[in-house]
mmCIF file of C-alpha atoms in Angstrom:
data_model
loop_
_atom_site.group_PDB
_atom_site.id
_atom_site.type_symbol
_atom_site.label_atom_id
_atom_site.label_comp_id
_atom_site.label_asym_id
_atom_site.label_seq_id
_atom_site.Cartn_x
_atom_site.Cartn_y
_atom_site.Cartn_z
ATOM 1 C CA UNK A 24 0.000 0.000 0.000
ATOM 2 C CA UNK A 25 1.507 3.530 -1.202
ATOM 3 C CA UNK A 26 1.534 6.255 0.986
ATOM 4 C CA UNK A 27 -1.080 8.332 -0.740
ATOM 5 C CA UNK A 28 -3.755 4.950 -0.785
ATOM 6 C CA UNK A 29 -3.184 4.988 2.831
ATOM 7 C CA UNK A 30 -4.342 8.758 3.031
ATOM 8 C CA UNK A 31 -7.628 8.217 1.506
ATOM 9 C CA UNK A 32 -9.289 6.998 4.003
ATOM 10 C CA UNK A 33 -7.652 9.477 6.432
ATOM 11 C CA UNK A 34 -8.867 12.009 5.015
ATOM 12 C CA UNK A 35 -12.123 10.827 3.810
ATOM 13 C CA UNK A 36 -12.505 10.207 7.873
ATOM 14 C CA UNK A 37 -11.523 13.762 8.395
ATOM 15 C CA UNK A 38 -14.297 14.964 5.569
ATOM 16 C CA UNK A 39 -16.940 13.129 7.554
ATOM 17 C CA UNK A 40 -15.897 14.381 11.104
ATOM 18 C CA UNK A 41 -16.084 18.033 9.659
ATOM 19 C CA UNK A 42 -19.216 17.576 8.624
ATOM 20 C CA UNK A 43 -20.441 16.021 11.795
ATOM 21 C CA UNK A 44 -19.193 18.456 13.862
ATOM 22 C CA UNK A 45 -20.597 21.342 12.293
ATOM 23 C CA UNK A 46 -23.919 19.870 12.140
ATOM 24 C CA UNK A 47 -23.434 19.193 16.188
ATOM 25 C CA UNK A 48 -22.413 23.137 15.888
ATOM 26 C CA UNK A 49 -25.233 24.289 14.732
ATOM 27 C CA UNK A 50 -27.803 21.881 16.211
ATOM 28 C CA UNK A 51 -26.586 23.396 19.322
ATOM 29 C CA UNK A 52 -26.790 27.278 18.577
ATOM 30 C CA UNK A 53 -30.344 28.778 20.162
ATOM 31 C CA UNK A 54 -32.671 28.064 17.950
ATOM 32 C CA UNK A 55 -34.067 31.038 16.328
ATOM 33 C CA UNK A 56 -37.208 30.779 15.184
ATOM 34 C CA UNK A 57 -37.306 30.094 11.171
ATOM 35 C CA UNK A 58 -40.405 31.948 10.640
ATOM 36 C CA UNK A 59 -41.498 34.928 12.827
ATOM 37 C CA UNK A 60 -44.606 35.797 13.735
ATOM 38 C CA UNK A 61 -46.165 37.883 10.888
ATOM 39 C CA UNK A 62 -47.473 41.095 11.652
ATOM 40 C CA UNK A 63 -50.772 42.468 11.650
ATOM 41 C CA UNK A 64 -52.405 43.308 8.876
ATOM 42 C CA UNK A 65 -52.724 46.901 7.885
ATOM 43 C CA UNK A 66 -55.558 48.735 7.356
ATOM 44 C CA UNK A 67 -55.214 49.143 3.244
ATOM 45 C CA UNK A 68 -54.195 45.550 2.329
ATOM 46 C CA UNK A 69 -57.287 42.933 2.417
ATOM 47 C CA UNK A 70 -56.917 40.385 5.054
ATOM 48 C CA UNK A 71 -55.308 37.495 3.491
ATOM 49 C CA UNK A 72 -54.719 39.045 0.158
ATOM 50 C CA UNK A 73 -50.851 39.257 -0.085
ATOM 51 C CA UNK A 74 -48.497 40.450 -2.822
ATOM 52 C CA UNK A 75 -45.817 37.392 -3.606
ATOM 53 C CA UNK A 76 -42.169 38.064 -3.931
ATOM 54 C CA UNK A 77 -39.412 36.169 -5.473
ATOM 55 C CA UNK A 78 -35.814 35.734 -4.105
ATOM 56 C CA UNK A 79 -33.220 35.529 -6.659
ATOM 57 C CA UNK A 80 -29.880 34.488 -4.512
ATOM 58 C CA UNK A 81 -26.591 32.651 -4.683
ATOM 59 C CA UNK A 82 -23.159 32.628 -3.264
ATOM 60 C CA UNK A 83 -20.469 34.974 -5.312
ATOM 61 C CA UNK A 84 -17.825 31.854 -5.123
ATOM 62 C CA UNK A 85 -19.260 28.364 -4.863
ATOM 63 C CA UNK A 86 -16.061 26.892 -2.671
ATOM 64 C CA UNK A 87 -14.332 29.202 0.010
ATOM 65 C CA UNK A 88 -11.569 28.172 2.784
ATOM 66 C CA UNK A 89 -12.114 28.079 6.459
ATOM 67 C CA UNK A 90 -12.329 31.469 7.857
ATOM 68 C CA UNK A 91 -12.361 33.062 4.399
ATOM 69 C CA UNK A 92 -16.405 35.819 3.821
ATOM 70 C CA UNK A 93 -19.099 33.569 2.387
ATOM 71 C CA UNK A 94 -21.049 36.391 0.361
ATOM 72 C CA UNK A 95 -24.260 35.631 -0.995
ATOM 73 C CA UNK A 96 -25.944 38.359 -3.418
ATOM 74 C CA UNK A 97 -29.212 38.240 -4.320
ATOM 75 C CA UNK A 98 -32.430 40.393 -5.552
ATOM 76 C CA UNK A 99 -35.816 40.759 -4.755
ATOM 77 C CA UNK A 100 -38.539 40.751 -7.109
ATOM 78 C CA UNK A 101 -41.830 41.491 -5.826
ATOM 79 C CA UNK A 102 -43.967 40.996 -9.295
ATOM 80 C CA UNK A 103 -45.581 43.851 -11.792
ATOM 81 C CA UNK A 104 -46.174 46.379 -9.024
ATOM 82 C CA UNK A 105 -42.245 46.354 -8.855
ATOM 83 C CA UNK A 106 -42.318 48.188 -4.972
ATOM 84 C CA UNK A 107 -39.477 46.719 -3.431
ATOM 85 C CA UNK A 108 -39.528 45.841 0.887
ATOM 86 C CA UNK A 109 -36.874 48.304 1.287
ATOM 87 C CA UNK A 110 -35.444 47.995 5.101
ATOM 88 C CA UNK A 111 -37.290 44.637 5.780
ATOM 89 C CA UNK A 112 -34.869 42.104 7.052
ATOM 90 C CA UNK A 113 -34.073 38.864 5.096
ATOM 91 C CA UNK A 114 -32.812 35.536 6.870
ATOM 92 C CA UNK A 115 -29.433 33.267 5.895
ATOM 93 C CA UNK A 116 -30.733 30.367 6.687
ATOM 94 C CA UNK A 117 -29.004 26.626 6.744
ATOM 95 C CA UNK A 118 -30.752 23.178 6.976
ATOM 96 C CA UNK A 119 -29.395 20.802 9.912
ATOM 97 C CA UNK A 120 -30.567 17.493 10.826
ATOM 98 C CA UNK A 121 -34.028 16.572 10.198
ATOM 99 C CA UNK A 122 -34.734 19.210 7.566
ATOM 100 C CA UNK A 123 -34.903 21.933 10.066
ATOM 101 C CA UNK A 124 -34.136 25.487 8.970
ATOM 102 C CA UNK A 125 -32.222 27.371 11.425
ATOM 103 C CA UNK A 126 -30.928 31.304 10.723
ATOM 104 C CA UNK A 127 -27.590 32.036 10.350
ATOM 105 C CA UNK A 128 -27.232 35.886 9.623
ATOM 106 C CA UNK A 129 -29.365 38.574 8.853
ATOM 107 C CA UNK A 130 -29.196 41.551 6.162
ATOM 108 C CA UNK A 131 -31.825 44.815 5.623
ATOM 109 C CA UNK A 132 -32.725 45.246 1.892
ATOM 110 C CA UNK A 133 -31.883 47.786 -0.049
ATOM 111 C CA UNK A 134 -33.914 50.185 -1.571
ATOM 112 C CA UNK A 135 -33.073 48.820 -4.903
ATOM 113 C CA UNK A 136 -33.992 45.633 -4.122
ATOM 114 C CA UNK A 137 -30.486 43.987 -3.723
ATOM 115 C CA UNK A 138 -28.974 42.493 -0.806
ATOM 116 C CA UNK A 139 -25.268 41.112 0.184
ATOM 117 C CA UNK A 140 -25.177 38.660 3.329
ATOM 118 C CA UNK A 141 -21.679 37.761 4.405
ATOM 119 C CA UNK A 142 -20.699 34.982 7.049
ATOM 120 C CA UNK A 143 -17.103 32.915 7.956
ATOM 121 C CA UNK A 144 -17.387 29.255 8.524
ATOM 122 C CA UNK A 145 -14.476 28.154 10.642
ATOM 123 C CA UNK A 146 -15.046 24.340 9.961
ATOM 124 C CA UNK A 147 -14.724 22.468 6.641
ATOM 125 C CA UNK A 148 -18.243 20.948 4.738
ATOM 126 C CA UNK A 149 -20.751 21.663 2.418
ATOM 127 C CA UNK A 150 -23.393 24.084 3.863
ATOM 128 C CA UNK A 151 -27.086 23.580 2.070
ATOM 129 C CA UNK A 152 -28.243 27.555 2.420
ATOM 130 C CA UNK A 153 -31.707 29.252 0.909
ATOM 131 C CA UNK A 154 -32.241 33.331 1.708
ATOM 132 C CA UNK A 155 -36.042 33.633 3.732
ATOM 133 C CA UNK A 156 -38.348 36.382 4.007
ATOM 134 C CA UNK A 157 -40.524 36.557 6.571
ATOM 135 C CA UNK A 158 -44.667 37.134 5.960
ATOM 136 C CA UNK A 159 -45.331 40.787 6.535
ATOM 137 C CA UNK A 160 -48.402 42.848 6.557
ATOM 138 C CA UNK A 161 -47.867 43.271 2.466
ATOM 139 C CA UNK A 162 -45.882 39.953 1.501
ATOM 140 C CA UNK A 163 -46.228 36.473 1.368
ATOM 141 C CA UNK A 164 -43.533 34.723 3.101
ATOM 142 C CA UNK A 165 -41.129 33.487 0.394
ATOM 143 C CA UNK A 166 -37.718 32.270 0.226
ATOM 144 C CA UNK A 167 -34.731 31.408 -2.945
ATOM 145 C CA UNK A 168 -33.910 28.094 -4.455
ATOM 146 C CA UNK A 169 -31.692 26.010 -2.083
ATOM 147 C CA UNK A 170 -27.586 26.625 -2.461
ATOM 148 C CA UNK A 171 -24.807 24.947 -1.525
ATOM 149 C CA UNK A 172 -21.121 26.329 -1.076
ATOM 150 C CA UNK A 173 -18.159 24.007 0.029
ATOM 151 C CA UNK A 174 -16.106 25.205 2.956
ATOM 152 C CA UNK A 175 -12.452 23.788 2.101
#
């Protein structure tokens, strides 16, 4: 057996205790609560008539190294109206064990609809991320496609 053969599974053990432990790390943070409690409704919007959005987001490099800014940019579309949720917060959210969403970091949206989350990972893995935006008194809840980006 060659030196390198003998690595493999050395490091394929490694790969699998990374990605252990950071799902232990992050079962254990507080759990924040994946969807707030929507507001109440205002006075000019129908009860249960609200406008959908759409969350266009992604990270800006698919594979970073430990400690190095994850940055995820994305946009907000919120349909023919075109009124963007200016100041409303949107959620970084990851999924841990049993398919349970749990927030990461937080970021305002700008007023032209654009947002920029950033976040270090100090452990190695693959991280499985979507952006959310809570219900408000004018939108639906909604949140992005589901991303991945590979800690190294």
């Amino acid at each position: 057996m060659t030196t390198t053969s003998m690595r493999r599974p050395a490091r394929l053990a490694g790969l699998v205790l990374s990605l252990t432990l950071t799902g232990l790390c992050l079962a254990s943070l507080p759990a924040q609560a994946a969807v707030p409690r929507p507001a109440a409704p205002a006075a000019h919007q129908p009860a249960g008539k609200k406008t959908s959005m759409q969350i266009h987001a992604g990270p800006v490099k698919g594979k970073v190294h430990r400690g190095e800014q994850i940055r995820i940019h994305g946009h907000v579309a919120t349909g023919p109206r075109g009124r963007s949720d200016a100041g409303d917060t949107l959620y970084l959210q990851t999924q841990v064990q049993a398919g349970v969403w749990v927030n990461l970091a937080s970021a305002p949206c700008a007023p032209d609809s654009d947002f920029d989350i950033t976040l270090a990972q100090s452990t190695s893995g693959t991280l499985t991320l979507r952006i959310f935006h809570p219900e408000t008194s004018v939108f639906a809840a909604a949140f992005s496609d589901v991303f991945a980006v590979v800690v190294l």
